[in-house]
CSV table of C-alpha atoms in Angstrom, one decimal:
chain,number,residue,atom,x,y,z
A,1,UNK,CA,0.0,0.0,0.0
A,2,UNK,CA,2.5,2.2,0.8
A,3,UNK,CA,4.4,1.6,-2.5
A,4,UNK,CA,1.2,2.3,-4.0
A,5,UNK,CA,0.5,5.4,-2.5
A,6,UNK,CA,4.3,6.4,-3.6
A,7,UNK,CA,3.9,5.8,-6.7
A,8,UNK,CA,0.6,7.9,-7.0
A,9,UNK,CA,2.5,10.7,-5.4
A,10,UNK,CA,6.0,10.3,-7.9
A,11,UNK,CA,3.0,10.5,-11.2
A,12,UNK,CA,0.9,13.3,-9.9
A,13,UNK,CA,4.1,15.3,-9.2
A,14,UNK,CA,5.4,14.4,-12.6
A,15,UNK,CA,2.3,15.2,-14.3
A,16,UNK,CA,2.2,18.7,-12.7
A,17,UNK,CA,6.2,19.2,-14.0
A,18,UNK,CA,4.9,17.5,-17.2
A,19,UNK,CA,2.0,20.5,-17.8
A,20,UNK,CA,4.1,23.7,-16.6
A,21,UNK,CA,6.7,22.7,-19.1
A,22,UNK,CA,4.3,21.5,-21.8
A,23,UNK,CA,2.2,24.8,-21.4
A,24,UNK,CA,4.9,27.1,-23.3
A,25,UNK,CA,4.9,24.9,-26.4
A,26,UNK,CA,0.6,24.7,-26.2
A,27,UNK,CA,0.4,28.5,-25.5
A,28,UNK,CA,2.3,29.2,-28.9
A,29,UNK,CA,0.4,26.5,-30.8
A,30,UNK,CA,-3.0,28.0,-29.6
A,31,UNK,CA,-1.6,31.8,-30.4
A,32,UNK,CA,-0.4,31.0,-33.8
A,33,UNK,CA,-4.3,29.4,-34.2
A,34,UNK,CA,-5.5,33.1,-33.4
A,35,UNK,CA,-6.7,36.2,-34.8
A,36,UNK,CA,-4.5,39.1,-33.5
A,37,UNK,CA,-7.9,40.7,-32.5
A,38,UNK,CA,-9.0,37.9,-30.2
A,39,UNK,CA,-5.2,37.2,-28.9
A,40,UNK,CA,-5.5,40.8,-27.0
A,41,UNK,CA,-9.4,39.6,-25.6
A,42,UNK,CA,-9.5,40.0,-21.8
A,43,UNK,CA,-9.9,37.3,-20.7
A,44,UNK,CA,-8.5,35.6,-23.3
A,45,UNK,CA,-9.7,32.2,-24.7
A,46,UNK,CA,-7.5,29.2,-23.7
A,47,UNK,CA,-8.3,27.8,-27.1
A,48,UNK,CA,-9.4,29.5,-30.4
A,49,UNK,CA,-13.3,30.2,-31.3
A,50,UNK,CA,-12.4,30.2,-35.0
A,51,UNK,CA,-9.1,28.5,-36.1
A,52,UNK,CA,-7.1,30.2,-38.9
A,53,UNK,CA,-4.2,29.2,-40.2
A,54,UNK,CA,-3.3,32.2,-42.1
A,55,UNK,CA,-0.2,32.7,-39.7
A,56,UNK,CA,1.0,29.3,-41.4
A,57,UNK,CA,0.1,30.3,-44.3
A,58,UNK,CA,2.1,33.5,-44.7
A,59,UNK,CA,5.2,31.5,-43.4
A,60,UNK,CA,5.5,29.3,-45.5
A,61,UNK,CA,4.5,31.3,-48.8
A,62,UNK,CA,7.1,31.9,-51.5
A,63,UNK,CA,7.3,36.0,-50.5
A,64,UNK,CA,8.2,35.2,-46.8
A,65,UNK,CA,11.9,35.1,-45.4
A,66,UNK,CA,11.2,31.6,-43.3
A,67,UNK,CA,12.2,29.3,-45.9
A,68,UNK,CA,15.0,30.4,-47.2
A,69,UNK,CA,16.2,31.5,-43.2
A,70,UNK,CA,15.5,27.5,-43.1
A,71,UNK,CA,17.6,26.6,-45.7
A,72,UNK,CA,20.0,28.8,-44.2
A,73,UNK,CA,20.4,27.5,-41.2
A,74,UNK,CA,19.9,23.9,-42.0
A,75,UNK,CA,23.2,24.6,-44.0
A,76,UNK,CA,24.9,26.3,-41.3
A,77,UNK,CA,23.4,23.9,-38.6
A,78,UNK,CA,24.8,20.8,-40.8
A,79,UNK,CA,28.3,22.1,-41.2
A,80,UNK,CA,28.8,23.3,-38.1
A,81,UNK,CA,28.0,19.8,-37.0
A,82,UNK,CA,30.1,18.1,-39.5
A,83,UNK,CA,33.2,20.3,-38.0
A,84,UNK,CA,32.5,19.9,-34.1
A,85,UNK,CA,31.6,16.0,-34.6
A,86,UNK,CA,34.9,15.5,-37.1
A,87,UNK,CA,37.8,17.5,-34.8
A,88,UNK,CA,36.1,16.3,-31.5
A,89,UNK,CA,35.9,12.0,-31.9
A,90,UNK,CA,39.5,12.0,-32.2
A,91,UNK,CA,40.5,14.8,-29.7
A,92,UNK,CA,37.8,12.9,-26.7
A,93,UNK,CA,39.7,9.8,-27.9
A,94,UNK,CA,43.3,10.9,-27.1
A,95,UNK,CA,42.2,12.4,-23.4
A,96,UNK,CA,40.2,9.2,-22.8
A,97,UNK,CA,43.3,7.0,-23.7
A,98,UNK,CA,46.5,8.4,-23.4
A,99,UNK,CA,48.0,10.0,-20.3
A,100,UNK,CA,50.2,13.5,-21.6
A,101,UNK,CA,51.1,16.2,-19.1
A,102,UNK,CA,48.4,18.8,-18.7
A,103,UNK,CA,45.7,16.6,-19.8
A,104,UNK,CA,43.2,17.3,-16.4
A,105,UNK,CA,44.3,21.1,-17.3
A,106,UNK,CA,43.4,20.6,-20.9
A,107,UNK,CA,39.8,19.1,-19.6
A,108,UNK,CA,39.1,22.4,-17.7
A,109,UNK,CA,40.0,24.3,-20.5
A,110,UNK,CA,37.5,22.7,-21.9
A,111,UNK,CA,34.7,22.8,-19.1
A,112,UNK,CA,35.6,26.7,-18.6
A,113,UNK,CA,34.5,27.1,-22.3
A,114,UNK,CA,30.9,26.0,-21.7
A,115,UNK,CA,30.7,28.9,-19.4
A,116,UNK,CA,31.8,31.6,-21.3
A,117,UNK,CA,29.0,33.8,-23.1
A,118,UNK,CA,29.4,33.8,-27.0
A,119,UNK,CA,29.9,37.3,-27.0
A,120,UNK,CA,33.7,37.5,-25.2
A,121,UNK,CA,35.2,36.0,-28.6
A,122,UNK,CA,32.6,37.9,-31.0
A,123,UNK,CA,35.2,40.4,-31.6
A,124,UNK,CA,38.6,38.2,-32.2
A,125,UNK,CA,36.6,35.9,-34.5
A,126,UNK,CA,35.1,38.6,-36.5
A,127,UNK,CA,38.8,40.1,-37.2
A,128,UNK,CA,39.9,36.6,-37.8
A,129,UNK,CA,36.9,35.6,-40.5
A,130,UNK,CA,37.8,39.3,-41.8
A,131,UNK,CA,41.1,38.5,-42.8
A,132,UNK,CA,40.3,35.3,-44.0
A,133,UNK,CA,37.9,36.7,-46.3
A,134,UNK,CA,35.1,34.6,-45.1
A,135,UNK,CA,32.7,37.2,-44.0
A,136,UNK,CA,29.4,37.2,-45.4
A,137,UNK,CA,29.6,33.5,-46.1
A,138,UNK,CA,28.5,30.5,-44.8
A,139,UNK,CA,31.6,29.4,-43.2
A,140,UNK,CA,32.0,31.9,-40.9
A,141,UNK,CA,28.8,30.9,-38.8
A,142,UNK,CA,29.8,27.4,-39.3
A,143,UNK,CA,33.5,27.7,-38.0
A,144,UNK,CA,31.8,30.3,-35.3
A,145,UNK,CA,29.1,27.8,-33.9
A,146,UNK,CA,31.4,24.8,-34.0
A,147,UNK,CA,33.4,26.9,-31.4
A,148,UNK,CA,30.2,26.4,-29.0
A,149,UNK,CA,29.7,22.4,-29.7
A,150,UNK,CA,33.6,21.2,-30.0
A,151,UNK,CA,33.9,21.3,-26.3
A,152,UNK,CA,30.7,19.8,-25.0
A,153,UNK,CA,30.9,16.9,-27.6
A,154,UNK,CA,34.6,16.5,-26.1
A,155,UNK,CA,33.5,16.1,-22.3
A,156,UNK,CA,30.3,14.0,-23.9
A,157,UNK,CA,32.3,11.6,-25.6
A,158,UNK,CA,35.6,11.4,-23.5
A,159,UNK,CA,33.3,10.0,-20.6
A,160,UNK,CA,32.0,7.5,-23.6
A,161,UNK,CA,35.1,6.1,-24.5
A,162,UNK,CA,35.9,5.8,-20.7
A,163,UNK,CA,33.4,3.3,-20.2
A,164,UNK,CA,34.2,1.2,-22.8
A,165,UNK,CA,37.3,-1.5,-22.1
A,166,UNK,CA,40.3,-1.2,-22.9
A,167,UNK,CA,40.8,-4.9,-23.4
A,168,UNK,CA,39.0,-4.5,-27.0
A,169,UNK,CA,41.8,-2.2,-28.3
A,170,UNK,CA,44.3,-5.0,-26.9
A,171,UNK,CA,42.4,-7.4,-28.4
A,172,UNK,CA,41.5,-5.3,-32.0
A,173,UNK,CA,45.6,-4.9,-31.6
A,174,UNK,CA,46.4,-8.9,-31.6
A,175,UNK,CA,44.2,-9.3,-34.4
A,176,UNK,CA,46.3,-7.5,-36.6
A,177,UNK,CA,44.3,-4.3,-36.4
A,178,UNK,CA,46.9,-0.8,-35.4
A,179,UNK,CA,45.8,2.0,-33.5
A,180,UNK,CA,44.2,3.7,-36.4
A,181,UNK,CA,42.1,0.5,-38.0
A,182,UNK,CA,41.6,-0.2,-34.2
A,183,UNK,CA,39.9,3.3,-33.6
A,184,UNK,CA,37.7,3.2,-36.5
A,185,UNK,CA,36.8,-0.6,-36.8
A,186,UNK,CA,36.4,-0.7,-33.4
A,187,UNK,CA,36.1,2.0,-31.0
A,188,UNK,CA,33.4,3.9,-33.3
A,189,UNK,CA,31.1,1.7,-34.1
A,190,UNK,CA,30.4,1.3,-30.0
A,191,UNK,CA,30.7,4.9,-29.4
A,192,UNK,CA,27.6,5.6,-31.7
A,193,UNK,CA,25.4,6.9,-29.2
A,194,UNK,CA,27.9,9.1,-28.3
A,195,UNK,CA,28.7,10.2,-31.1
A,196,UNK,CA,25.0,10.5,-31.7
A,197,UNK,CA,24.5,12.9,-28.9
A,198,UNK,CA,27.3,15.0,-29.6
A,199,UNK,CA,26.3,15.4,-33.1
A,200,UNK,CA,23.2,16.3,-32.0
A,201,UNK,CA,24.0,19.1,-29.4
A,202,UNK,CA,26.3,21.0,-31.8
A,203,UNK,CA,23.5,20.8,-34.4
A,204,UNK,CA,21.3,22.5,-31.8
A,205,UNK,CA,23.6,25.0,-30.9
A,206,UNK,CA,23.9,26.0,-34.5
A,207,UNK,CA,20.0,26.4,-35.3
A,208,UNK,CA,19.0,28.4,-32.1
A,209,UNK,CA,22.4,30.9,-32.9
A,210,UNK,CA,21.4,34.4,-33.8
A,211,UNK,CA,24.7,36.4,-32.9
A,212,UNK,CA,27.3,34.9,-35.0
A,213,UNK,CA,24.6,34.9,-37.7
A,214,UNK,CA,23.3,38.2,-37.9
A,215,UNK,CA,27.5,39.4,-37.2
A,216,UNK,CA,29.2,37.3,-39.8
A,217,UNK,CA,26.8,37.5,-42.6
A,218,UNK,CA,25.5,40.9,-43.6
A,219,UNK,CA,23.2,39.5,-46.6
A,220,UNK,CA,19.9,39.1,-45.4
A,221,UNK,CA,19.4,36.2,-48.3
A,222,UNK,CA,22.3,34.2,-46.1
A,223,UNK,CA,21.5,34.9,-43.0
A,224,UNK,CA,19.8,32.1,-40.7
A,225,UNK,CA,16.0,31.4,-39.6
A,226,UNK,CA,16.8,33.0,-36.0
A,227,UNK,CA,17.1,36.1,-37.6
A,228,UNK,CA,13.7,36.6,-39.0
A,229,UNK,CA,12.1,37.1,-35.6
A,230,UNK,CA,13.0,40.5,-36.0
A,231,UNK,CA,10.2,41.4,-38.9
A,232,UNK,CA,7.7,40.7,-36.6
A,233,UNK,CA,8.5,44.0,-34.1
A,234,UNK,CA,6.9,46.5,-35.5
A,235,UNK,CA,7.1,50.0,-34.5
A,236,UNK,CA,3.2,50.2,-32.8
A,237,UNK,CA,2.6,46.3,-32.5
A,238,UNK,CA,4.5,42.9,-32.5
A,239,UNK,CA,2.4,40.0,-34.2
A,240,UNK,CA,1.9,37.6,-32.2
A,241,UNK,CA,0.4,35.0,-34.3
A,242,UNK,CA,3.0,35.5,-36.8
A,243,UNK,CA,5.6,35.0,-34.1
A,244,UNK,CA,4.4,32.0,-32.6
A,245,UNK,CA,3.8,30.4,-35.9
A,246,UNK,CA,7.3,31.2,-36.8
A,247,UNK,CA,8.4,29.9,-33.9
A,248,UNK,CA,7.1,26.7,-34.6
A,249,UNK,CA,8.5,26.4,-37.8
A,250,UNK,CA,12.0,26.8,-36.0
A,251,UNK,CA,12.0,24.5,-33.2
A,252,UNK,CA,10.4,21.6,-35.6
A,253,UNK,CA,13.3,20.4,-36.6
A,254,UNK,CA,15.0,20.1,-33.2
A,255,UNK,CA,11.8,18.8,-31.7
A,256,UNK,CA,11.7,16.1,-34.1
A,257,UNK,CA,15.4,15.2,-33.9
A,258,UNK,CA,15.0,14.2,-30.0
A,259,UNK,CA,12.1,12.3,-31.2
A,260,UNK,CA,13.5,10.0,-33.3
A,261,UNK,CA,17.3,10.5,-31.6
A,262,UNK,CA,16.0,9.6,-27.9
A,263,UNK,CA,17.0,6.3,-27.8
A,264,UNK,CA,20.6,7.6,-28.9
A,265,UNK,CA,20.5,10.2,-26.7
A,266,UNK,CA,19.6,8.6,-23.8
A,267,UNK,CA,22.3,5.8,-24.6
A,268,UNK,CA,25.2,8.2,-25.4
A,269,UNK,CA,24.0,10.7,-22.0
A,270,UNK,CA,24.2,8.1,-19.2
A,271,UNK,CA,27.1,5.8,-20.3
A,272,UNK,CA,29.8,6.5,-19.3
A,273,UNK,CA,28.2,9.2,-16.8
A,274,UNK,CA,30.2,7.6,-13.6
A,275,UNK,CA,33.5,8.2,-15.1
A,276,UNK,CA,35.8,11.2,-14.2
């Protein structure tokens, strides 16, 4: 009984976290369903009296900015991934594995990183792209937003390859395989999840950037979906169904990427979690 009446209290407190976080997400759904006239009713409706959805509709017609801000950043978003993901399975390999002087002060380095705001390197990065000649192109973001998923994929998938023995590289070793055949045949193929999650997280941190974006690229025909909130302040009155609906249309593809990725991430987040 008492079990019982423990478990009753574990879902009724989970349901009540489950609703204040769901509400958000409902609130814009419901919005983007309403005419601006009855969003400003007092009180107003917790769900519409007449849907419409001419908020949809206008972004996602050939005139508006959303698509092509979505092609935008689904470029940007994908090769800032491809970097972070490429130059961080090998670098998370090398601290997991070999020992090296200043390796624990490397680690910080890379745990201060997470807490620095985007802003503090704005300025050296934008001289940098500058005399690369990169500005007001797509790799500029991309090299800018890889900054911000290099080190979390590093402390996400060092922990991995911690947890996995290091009897199969001894073993991948006597079969003939060396350190790099080893690595790849071997090491890879059970650090999916991992790498899974990491992939993941730098794509995320790519779509929801709007600093790098909006300072890198000056052409409003390259510049990512983040920056279209803007044309939706208006001097006298922000549309709010145009917003929300917009806002949508953003988070979709990151909403639908931990659908499908949870069992991934899931996998790649608590292995390896007890390691140091």
């Amino acid at each position: 009984m008492r079990n019982e009446k423990g478990n009753w209290k574990f879902f009724i407190i989970g349901a009540i976290v489950f609703v204040i976080f769901i509400f958000p997400l409902y609130w814009m759904v419901v919005t983007a369903l309403k005419t601006q006239v009855e969003i400003f009713q007092i009180p107003t409706p917790l769900w519409p009296k007449a849907l419409t959805f001419d908020a949809f509709a206008a972004q996602l017609s050939s005139s508006s900015d959303t698509l092509r801000g979505f092609k935008n950043s689904l470029i940007i978003g994908c090769g800032a991934t491809i970097i972070a993901t490429i130059l961080s399975i090998p670098a998370a390999y090398g601290l997991a594995r070999f020992k090296f002087s200043g390796r624990k002060v490397l680690i910080l380095y890379f745990l201060m990183t997470q807490m620095l705001p985007s802003t503090l390197i704005l300025t050296s990065l934008y001289i940098m792209f500058s005399k690369m000649g990169i500005l007001n192109s797509y790799l500029a973001p991309m090299l800018a937003d890889a900054t911000l998923g290099i080190p979390f994929s590093i402390i996400i998938l060092r922990t991995y390859f911690l947890s996995i023995p290091k009897e199969l590289d001894e073993a991948a070793k006597i079969d003939g395989c060396n350190s790099i055949t080893s690595f790849t045949k071997v090491m890879l193929p059970i650090a999916k999840p991992g790498v899974v999650v990491a992939a993941v997280f730098s794509f995320v941190y790519a779509w929801g950037d709007l600093i790098y974006g909006i300072t890198f690229i000056t052409d409003p025909n390259k510049r990512p979906i983040t920056s279209s909130i803007y044309n939706y302040v208006q001097q006298y009155q922000t549309l709010w169904n145009a917003t929300m609906a917009f806002g949508i249309i953003a988070i979709l593809p990151i909403v639908l990427i931990f659908i499908f990725m949870q069992k991934y991430i899931v996998s790649g987040l608590t292995n390896g979690a007890v390691k140091a």
